[in-house]
mmCIF file of C-alpha atoms in Angstrom:
data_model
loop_
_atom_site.group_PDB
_atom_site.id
_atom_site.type_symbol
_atom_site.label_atom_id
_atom_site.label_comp_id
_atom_site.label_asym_id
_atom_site.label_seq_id
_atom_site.Cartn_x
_atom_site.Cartn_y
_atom_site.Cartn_z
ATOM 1 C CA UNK A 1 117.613 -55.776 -125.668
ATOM 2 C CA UNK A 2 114.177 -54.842 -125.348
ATOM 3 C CA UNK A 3 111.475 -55.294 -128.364
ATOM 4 C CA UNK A 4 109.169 -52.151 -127.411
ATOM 5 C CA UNK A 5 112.670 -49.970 -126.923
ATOM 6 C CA UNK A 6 113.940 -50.631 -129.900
ATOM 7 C CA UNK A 7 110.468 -49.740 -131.368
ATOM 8 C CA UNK A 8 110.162 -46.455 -130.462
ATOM 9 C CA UNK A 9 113.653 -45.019 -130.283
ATOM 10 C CA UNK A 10 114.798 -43.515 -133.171
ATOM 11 C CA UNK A 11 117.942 -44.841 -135.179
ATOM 12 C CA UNK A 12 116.809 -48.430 -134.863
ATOM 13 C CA UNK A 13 115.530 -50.578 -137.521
ATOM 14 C CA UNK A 14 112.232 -51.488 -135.723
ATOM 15 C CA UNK A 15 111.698 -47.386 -135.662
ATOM 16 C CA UNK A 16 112.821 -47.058 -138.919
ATOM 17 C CA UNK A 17 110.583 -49.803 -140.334
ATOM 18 C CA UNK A 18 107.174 -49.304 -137.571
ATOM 19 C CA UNK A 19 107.259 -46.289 -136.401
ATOM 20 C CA UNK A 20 105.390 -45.024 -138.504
ATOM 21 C CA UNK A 21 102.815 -47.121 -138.998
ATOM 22 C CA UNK A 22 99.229 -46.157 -137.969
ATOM 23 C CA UNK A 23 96.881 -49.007 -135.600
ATOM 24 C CA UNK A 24 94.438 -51.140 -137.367
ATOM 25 C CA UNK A 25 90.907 -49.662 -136.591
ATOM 26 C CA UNK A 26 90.065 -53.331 -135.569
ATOM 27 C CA UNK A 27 92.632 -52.323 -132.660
ATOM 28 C CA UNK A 28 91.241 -49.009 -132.039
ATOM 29 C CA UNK A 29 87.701 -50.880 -131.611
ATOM 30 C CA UNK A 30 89.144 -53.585 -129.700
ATOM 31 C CA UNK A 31 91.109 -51.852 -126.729
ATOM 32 C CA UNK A 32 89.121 -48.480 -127.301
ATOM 33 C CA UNK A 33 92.163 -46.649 -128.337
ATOM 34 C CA UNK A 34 92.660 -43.096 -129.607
ATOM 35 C CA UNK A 35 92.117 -43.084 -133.135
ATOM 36 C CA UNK A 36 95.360 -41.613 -133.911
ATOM 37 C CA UNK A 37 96.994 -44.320 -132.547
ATOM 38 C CA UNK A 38 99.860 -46.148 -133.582
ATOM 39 C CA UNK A 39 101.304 -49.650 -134.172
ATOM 40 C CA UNK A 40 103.749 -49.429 -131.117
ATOM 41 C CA UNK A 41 100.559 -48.752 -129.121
ATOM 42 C CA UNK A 42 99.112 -51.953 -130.211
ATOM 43 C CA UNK A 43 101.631 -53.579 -129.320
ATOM 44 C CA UNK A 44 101.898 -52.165 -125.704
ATOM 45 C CA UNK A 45 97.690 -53.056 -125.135
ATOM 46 C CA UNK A 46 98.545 -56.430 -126.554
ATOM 47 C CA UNK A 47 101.378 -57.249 -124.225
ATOM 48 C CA UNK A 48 99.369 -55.978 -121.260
ATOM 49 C CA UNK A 49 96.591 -58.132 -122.355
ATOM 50 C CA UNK A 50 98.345 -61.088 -122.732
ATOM 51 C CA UNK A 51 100.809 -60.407 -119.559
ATOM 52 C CA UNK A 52 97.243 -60.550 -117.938
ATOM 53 C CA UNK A 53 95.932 -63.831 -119.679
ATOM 54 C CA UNK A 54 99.521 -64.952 -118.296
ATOM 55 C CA UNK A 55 98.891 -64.011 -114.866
ATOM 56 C CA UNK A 56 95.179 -65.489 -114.755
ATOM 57 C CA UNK A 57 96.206 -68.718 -116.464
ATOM 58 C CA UNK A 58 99.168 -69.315 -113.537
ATOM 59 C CA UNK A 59 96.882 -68.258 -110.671
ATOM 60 C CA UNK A 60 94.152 -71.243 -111.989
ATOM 61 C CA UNK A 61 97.051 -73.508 -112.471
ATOM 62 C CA UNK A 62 98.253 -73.240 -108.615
ATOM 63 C CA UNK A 63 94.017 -73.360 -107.448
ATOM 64 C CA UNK A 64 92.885 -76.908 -106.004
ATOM 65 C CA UNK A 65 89.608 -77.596 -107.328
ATOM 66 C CA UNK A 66 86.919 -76.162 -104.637
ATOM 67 C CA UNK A 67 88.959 -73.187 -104.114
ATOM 68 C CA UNK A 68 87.113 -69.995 -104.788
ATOM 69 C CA UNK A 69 87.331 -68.152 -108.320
ATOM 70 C CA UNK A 70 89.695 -65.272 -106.998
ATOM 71 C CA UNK A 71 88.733 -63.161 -110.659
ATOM 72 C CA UNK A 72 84.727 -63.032 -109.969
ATOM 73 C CA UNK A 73 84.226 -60.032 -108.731
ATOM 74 C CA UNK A 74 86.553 -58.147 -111.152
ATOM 75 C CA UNK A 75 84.394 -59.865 -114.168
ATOM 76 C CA UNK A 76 81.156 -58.900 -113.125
ATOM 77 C CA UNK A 77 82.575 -55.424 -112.498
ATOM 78 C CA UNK A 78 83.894 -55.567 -115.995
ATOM 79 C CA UNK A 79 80.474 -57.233 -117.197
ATOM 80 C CA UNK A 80 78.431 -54.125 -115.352
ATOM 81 C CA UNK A 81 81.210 -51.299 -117.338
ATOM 82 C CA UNK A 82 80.168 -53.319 -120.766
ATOM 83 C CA UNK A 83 76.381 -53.372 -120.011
ATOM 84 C CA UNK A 84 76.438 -49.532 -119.219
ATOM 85 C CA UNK A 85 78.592 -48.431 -122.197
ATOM 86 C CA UNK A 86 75.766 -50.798 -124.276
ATOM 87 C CA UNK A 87 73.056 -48.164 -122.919
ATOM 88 C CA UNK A 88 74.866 -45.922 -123.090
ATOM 89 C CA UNK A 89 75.204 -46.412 -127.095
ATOM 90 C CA UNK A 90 71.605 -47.352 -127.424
ATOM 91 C CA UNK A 91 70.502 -43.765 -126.168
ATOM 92 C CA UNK A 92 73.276 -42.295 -127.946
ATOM 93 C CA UNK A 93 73.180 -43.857 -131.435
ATOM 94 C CA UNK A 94 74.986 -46.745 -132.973
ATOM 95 C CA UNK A 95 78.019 -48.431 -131.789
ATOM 96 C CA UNK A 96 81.613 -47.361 -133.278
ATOM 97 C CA UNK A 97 81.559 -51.236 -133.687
ATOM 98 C CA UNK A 98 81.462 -53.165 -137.130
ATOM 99 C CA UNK A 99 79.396 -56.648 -137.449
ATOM 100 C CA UNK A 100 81.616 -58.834 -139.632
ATOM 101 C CA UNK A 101 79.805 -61.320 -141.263
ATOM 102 C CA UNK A 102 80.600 -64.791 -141.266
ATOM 103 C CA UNK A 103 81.611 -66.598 -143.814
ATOM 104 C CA UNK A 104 79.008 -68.276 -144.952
ATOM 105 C CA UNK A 105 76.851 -64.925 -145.022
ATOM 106 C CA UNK A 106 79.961 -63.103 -147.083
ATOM 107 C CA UNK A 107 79.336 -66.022 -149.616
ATOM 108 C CA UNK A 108 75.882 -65.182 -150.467
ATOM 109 C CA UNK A 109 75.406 -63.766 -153.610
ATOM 110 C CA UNK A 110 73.481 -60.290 -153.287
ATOM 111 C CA UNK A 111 70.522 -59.655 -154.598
ATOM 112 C CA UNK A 112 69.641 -56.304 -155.897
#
């Protein structure tokens, strides 16, 4: 039996009871999804991302110590993507992207 199956075909009770149930924004923000996306598609980015942690964590595991870092050039690739979409929003206006304030700063009483 698979999870995500039984998720999105109808008749089950993980359609029944998910289906229909719309992706956090936090989600949306987080793996830049449509905004009319859905829980199973959460889901589906979260299992991808963690299949990936997965992979990374095993390949470290197997590496002596002076062997090289085989993920390098894939981060700074990624790191180059993020810098550009951050220009990209500077010239453009401000990020899609909340600030959520600690919890200390959330504790402060406003003053008006």
């Amino acid at each position: 039996m698979n999870f995500m199956n039984d998720m999105i075909n109808q008749g089950t009770n993980l359609n029944r009871d998910w289906a229909h149930l719309k992706a956090p924004q936090i989600a949306i923000d987080y793996w830049r999804m449509d905004k009319d996306s859905m829980w199973s598609d959460v889901l589906m980015n979260l299992f991808a991302d963690e299949t990936n942690h997965r992979d990374v964590n095993h390949t470290f595991a197997t590496m002596k110590n002076d062997d090289p870092n085989p993920y390098v050039h894939k981060h700074l690739e990624d790191a180059a993507k993020a810098w550009q979409m951050t220009s990209k929003q500077q010239s453009t206006g401000p990020s899609t992207y909340t600030k959520v304030p600690s919890k200390a700063a959330a504790a402060k009483p406003s003053v008006s």
